[in-house]
Short mmCIF file of N, CA, C and O in Angstrom, two decimals:
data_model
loop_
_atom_site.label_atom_id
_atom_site.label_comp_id
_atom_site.label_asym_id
_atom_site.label_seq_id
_atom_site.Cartn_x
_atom_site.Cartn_y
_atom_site.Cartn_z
N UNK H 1 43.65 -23.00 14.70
CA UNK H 1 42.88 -22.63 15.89
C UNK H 1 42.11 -21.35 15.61
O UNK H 1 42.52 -20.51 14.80
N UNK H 2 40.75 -21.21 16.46
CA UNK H 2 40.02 -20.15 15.61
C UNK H 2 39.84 -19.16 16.64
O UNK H 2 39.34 -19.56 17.69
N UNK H 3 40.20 -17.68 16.52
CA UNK H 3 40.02 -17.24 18.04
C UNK H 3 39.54 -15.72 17.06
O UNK H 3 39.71 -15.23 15.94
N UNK H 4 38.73 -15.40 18.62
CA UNK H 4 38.24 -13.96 18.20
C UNK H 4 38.37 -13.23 19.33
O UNK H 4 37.91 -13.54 20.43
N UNK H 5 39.14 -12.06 19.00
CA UNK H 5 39.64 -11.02 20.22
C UNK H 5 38.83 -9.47 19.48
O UNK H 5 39.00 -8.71 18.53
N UNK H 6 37.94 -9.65 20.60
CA UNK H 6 37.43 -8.12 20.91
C UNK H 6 38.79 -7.16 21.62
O UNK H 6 39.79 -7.34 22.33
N UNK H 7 38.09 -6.08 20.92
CA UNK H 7 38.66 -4.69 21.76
C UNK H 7 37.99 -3.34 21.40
O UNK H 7 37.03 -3.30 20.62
N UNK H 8 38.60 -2.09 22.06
CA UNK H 8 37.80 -1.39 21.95
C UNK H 8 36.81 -0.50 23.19
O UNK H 8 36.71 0.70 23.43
N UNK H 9 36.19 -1.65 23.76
CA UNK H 9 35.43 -0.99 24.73
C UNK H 9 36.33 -0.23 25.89
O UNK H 9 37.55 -0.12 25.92
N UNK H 10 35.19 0.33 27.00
CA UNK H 10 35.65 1.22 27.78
C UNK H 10 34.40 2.22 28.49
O UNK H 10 33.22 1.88 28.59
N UNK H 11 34.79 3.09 28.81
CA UNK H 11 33.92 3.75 29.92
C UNK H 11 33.63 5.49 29.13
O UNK H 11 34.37 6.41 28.78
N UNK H 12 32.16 5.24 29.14
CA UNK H 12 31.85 6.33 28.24
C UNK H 12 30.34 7.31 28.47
O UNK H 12 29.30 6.66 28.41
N UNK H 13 30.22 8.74 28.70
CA UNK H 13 29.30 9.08 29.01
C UNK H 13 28.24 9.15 27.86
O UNK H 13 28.30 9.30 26.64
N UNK H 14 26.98 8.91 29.03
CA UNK H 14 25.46 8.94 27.51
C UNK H 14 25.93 10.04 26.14
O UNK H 14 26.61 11.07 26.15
N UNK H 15 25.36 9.42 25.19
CA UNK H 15 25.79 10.66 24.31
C UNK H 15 27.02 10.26 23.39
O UNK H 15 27.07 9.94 22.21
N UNK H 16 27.61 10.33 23.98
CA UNK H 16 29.46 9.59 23.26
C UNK H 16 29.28 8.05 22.55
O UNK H 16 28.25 7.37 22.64
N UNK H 17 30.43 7.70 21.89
CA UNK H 17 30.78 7.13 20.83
C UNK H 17 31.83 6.19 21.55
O UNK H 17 32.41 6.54 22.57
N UNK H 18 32.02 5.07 20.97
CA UNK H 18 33.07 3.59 21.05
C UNK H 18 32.61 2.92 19.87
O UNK H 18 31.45 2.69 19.52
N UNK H 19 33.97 2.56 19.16
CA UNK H 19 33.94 1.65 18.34
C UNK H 19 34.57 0.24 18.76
O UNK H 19 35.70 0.25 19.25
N UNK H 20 34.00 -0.76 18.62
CA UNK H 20 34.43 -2.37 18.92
C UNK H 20 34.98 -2.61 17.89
O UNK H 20 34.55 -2.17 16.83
N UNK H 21 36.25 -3.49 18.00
CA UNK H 21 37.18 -4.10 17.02
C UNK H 21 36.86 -5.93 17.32
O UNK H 21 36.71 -6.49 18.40
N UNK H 22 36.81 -6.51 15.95
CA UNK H 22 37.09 -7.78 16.79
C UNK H 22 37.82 -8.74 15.50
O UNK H 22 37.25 -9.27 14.54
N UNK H 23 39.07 -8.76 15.81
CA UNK H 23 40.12 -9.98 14.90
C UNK H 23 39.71 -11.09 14.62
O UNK H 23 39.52 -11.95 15.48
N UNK H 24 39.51 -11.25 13.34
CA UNK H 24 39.15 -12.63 13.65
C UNK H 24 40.22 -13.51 12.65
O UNK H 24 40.77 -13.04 11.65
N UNK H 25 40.43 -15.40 13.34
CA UNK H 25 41.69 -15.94 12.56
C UNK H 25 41.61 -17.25 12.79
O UNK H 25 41.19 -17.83 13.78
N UNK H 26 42.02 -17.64 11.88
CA UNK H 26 41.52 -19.06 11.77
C UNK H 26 40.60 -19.71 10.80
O UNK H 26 40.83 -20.75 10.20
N UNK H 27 39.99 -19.30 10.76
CA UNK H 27 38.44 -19.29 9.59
C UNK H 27 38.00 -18.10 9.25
O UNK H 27 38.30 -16.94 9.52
N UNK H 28 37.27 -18.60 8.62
CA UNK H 28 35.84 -17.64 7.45
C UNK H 28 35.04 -18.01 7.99
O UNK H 28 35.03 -19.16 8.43
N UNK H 29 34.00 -17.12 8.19
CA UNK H 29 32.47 -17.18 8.50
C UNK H 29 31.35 -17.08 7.44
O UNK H 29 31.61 -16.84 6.26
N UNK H 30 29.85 -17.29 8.00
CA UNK H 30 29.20 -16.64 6.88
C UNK H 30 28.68 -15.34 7.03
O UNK H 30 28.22 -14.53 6.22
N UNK H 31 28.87 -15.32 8.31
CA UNK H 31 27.94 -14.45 9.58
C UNK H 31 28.58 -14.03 10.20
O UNK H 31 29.36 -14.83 10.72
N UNK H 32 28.74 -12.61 10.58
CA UNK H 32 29.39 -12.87 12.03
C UNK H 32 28.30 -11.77 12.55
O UNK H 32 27.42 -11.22 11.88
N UNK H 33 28.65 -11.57 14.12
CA UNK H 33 27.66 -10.76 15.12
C UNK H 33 28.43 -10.22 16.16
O UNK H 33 29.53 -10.60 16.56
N UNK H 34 27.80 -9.38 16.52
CA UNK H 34 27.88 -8.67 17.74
C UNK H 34 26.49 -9.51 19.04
O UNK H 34 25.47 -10.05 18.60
N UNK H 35 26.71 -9.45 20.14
CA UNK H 35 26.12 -9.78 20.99
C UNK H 35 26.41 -9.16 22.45
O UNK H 35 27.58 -8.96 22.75
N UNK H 36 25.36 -8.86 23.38
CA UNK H 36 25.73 -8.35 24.61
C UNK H 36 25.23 -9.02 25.79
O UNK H 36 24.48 -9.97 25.59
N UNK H 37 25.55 -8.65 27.22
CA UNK H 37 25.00 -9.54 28.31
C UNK H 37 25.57 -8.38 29.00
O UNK H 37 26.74 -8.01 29.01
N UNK H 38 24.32 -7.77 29.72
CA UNK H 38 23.89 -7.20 30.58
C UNK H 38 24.59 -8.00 32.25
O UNK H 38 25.28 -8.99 32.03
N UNK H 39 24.45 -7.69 33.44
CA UNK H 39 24.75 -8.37 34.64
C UNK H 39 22.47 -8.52 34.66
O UNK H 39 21.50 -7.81 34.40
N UNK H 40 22.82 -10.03 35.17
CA UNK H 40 21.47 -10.61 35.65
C UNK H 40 20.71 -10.69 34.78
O UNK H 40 19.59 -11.16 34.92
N UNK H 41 21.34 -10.06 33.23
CA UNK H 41 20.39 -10.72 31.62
C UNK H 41 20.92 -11.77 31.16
O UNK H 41 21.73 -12.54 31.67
N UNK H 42 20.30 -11.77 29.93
CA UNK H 42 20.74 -12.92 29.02
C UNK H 42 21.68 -12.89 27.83
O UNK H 42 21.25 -12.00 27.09
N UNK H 43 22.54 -13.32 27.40
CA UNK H 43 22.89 -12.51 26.36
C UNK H 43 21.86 -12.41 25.15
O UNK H 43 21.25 -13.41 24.76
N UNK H 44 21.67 -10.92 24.47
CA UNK H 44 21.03 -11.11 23.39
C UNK H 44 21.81 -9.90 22.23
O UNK H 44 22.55 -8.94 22.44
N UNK H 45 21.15 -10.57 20.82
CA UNK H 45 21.45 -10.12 19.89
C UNK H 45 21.85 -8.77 20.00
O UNK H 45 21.58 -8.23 21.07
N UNK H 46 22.46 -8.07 19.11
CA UNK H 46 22.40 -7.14 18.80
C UNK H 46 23.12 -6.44 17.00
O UNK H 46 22.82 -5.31 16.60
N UNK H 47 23.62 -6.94 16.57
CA UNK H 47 24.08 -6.71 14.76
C UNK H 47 25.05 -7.66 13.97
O UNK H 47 26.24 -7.84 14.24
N UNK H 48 24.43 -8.15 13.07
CA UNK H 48 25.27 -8.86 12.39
C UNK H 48 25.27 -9.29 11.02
O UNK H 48 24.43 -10.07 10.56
N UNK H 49 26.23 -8.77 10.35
CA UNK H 49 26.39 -8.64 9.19
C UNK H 49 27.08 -9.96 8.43
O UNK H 49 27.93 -10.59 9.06
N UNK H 50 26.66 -10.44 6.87
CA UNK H 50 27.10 -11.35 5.98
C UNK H 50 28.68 -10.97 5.39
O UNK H 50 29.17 -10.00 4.80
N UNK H 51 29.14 -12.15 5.84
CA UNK H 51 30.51 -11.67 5.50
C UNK H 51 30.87 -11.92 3.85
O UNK H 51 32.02 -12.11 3.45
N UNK H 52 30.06 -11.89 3.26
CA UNK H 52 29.96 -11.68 1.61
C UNK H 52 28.52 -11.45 1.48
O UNK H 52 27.55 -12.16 1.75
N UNK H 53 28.69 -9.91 0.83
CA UNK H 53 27.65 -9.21 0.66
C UNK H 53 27.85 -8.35 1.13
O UNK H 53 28.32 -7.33 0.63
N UNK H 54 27.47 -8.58 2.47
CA UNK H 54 27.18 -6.95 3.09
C UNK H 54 26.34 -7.08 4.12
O UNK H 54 26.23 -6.30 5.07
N UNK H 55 25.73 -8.09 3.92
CA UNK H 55 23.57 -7.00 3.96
C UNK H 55 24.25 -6.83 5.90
O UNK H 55 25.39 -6.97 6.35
N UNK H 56 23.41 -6.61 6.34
CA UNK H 56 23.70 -6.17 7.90
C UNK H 56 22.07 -6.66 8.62
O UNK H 56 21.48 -7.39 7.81
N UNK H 57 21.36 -6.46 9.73
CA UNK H 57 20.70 -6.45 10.61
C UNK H 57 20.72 -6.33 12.20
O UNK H 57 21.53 -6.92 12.92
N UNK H 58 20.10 -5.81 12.47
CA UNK H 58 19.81 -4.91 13.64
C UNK H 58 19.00 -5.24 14.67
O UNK H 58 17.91 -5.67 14.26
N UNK H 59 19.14 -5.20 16.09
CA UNK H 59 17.88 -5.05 16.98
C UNK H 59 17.60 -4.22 17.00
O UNK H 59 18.42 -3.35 16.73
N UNK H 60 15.90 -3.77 17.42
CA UNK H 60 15.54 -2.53 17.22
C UNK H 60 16.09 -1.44 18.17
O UNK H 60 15.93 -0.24 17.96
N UNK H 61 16.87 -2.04 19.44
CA UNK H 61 17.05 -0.97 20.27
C UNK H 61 18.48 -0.59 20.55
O UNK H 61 19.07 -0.25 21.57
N UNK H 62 19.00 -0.84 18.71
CA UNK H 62 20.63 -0.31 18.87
C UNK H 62 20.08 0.53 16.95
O UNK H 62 20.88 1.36 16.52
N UNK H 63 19.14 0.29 16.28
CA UNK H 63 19.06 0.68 15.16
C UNK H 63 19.09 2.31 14.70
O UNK H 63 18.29 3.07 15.24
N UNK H 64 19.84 2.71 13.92
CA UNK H 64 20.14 4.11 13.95
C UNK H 64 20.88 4.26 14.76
O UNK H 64 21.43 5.36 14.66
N UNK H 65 21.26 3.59 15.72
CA UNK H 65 22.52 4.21 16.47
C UNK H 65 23.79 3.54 16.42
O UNK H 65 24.81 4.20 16.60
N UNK H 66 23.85 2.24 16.20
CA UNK H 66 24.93 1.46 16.16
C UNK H 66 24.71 1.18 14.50
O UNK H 66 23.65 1.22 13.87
N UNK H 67 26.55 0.77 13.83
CA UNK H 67 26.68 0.46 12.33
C UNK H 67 27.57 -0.34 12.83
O UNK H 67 28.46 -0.01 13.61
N UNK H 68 27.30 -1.85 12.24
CA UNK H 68 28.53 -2.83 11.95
C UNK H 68 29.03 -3.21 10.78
O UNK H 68 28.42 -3.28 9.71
N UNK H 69 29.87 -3.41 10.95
CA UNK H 69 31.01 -3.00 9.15
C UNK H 69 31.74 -4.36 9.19
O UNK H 69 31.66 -4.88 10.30
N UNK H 70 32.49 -5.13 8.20
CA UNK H 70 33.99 -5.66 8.09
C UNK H 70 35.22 -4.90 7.14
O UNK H 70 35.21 -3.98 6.33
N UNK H 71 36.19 -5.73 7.63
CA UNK H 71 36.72 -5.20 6.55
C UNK H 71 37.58 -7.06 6.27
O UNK H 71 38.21 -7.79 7.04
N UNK H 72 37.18 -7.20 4.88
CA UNK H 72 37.59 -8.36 4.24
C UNK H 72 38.64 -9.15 4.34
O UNK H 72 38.77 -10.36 4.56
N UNK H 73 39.60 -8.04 4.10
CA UNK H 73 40.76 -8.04 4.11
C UNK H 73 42.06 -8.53 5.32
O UNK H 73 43.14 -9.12 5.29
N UNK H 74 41.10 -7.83 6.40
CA UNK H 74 42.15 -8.19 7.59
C UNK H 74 41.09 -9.02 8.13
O UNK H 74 40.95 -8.53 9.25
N UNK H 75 40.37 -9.83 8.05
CA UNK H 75 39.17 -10.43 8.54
C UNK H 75 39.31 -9.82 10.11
O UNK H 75 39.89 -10.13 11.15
N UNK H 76 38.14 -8.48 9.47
CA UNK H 76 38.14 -7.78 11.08
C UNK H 76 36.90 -7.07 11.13
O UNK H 76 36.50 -6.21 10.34
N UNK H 77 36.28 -7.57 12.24
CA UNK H 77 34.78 -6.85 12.07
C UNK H 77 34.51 -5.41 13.62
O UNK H 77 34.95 -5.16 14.75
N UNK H 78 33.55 -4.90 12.67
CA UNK H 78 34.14 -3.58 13.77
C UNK H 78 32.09 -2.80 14.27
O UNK H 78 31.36 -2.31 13.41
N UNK H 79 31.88 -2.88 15.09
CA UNK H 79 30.80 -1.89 15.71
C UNK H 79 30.88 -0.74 15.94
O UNK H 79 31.67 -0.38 16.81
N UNK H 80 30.09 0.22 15.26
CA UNK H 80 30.51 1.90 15.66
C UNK H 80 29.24 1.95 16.61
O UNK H 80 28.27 1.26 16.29
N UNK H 81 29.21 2.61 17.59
CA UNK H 81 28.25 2.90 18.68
C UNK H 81 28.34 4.05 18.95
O UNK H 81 29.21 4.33 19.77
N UNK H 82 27.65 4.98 18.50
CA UNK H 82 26.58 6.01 18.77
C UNK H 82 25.47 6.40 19.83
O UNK H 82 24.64 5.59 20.25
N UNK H 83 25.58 8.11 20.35
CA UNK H 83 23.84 7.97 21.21
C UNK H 83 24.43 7.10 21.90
O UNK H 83 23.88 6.06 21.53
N UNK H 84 25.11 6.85 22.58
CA UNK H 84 25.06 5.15 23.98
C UNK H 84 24.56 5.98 25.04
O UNK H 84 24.92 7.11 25.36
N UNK H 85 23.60 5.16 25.56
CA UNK H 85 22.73 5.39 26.56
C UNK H 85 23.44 4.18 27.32
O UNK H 85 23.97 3.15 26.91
N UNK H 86 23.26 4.74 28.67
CA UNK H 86 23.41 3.91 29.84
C UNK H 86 23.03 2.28 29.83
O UNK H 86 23.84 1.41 30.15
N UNK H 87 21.80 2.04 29.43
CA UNK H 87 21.06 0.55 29.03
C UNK H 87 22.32 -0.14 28.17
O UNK H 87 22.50 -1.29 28.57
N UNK H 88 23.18 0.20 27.17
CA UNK H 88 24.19 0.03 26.72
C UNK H 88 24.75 -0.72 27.61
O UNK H 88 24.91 -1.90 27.32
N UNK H 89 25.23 -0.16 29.05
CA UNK H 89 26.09 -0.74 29.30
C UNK H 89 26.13 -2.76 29.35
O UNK H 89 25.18 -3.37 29.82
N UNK H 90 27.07 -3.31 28.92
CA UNK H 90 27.00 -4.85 29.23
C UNK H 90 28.70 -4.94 28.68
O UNK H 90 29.49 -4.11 28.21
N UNK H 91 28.77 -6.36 29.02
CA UNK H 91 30.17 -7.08 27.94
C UNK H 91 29.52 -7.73 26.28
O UNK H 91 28.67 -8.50 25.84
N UNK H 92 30.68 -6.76 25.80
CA UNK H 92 30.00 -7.00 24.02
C UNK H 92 30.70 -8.37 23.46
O UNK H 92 31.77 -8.80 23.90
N UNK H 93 30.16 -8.80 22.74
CA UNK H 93 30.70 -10.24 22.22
C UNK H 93 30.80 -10.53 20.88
O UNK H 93 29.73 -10.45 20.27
N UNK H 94 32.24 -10.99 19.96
CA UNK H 94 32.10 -11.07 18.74
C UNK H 94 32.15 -12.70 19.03
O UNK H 94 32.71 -13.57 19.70
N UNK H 95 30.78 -12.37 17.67
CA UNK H 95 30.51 -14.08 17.44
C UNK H 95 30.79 -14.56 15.71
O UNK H 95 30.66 -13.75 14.79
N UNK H 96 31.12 -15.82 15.54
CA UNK H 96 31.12 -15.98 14.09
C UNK H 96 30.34 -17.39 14.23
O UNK H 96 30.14 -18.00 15.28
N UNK H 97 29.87 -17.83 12.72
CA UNK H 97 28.63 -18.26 12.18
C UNK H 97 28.78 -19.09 10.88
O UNK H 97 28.81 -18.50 9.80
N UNK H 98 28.85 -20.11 10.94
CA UNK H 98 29.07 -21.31 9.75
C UNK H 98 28.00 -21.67 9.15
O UNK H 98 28.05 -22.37 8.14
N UNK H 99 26.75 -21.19 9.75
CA UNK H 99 25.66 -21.53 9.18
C UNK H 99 25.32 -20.76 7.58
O UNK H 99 25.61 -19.56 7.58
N UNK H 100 24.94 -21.12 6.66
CA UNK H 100 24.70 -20.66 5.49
C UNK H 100 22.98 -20.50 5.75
O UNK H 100 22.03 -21.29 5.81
N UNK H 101 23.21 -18.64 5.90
CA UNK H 101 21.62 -18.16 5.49
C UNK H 101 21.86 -16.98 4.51
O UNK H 101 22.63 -16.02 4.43
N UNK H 102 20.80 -17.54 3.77
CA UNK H 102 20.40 -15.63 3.22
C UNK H 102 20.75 -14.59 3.77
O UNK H 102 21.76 -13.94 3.47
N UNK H 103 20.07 -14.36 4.50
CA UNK H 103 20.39 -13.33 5.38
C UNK H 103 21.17 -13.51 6.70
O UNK H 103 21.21 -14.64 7.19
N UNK H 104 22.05 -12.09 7.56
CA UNK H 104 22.69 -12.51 8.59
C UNK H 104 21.97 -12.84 9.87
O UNK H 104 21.09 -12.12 10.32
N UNK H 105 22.50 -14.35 10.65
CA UNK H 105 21.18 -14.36 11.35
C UNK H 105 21.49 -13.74 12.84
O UNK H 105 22.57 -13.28 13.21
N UNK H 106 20.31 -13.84 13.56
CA UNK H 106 20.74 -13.19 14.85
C UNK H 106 20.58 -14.25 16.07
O UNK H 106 20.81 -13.92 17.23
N UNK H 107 20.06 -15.88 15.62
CA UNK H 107 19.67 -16.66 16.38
C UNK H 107 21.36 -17.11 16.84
O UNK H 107 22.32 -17.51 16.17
N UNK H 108 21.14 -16.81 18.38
CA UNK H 108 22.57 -17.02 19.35
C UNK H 108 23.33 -18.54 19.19
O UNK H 108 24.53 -18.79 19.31
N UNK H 109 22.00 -19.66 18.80
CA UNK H 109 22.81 -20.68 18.73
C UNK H 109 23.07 -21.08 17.17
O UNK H 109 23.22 -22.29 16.97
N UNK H 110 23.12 -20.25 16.13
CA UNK H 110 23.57 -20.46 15.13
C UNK H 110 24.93 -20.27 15.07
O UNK H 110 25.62 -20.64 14.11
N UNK H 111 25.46 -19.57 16.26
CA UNK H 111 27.00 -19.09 16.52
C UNK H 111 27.83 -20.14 17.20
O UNK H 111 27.61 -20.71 18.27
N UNK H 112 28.70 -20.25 16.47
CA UNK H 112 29.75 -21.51 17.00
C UNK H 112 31.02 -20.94 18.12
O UNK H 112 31.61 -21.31 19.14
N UNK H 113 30.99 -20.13 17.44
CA UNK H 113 32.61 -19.05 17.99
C UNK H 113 32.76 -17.93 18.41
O UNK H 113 32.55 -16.96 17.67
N UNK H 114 33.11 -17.82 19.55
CA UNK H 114 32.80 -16.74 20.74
C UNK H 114 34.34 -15.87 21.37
O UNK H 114 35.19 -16.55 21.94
N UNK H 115 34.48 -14.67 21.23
CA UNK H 115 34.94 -14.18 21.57
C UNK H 115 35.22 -13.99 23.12
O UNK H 115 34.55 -14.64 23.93
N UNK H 116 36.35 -12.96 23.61
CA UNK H 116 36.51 -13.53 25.32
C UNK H 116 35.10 -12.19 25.95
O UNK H 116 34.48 -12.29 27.01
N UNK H 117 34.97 -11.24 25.07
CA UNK H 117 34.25 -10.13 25.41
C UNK H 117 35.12 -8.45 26.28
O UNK H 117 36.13 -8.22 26.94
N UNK H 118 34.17 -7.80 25.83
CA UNK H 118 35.23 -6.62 25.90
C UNK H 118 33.69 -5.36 26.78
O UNK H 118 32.58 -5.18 26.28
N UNK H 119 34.06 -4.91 27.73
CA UNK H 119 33.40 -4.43 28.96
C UNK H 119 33.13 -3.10 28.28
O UNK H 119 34.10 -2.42 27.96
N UNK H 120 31.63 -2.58 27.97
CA UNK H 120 31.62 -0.85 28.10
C UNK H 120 30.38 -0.95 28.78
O UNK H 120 29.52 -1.78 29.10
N UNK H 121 30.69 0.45 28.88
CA UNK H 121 30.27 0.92 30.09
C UNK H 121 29.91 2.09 29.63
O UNK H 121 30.70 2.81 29.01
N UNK H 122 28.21 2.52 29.96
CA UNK H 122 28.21 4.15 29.98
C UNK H 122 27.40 4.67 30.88
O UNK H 122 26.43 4.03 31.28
N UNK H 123 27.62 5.71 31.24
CA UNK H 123 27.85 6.69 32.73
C UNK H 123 26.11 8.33 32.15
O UNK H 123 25.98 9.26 31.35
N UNK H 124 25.45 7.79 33.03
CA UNK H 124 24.62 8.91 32.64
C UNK H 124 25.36 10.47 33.16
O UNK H 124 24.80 11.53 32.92
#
């Protein structure tokens, strides 16, 4: 069974820092991502890195401020968030990705496997 548990988030003023954890078990990916949903948006992209390799990618309006990492080993992928501005706030979502690309992709329905999501919040 393949499950992905976020954690991590929480309630944080502009300026300040949260790092997202998200377990993942069951499978290997090729991809995995971060994703957010705003109240009354959509969910959209936001970083996701090749889980062999490395390479990473970004939306432009988390770049320089947010770094997403794994670590191999414990198949555990992690978001450092930086600078969080209020617009930040949404429920964050770890996603994983069976699709074989070059690069990591950010298209939402290339993602098979969805995390339950984990709430931050930041406070101007």
């Amino acid at each position: 069974q393949v499950q992905l548990v976020e954690s991590g988030g929480g309630l944080v003023q502009a300026g300040g820092s949260l790092r997202l954890s998200c377990a993942a078990s069951g499978r290997t990916f090729y991809t995995m991502g971060w994703f957010r949903q705003a109240p009354g948006k959509e969910r959209e992209f936001v970083a996701a890195i090749s889980w062999i390799g490395g390479s990473t990618f970004y939306a432009d309006s988390v770049k320089g401020r947010f770094t997403i990492s794994r670590d191999n080993a414990e198949n555990t992928l992690y978001l450092q968030m930086n600078s969080l501005k209020p617009e930040d706030t949404a429920v964050y979502y770890c996603a994983g990705s069976t699709y074989y690309n070059v690069s990591p992709t950010s298209l939402i329905y290339e993602y098979e496997y969805w995390g339950q999501g984990t709430q931050v919040t930041v406070s101007s």
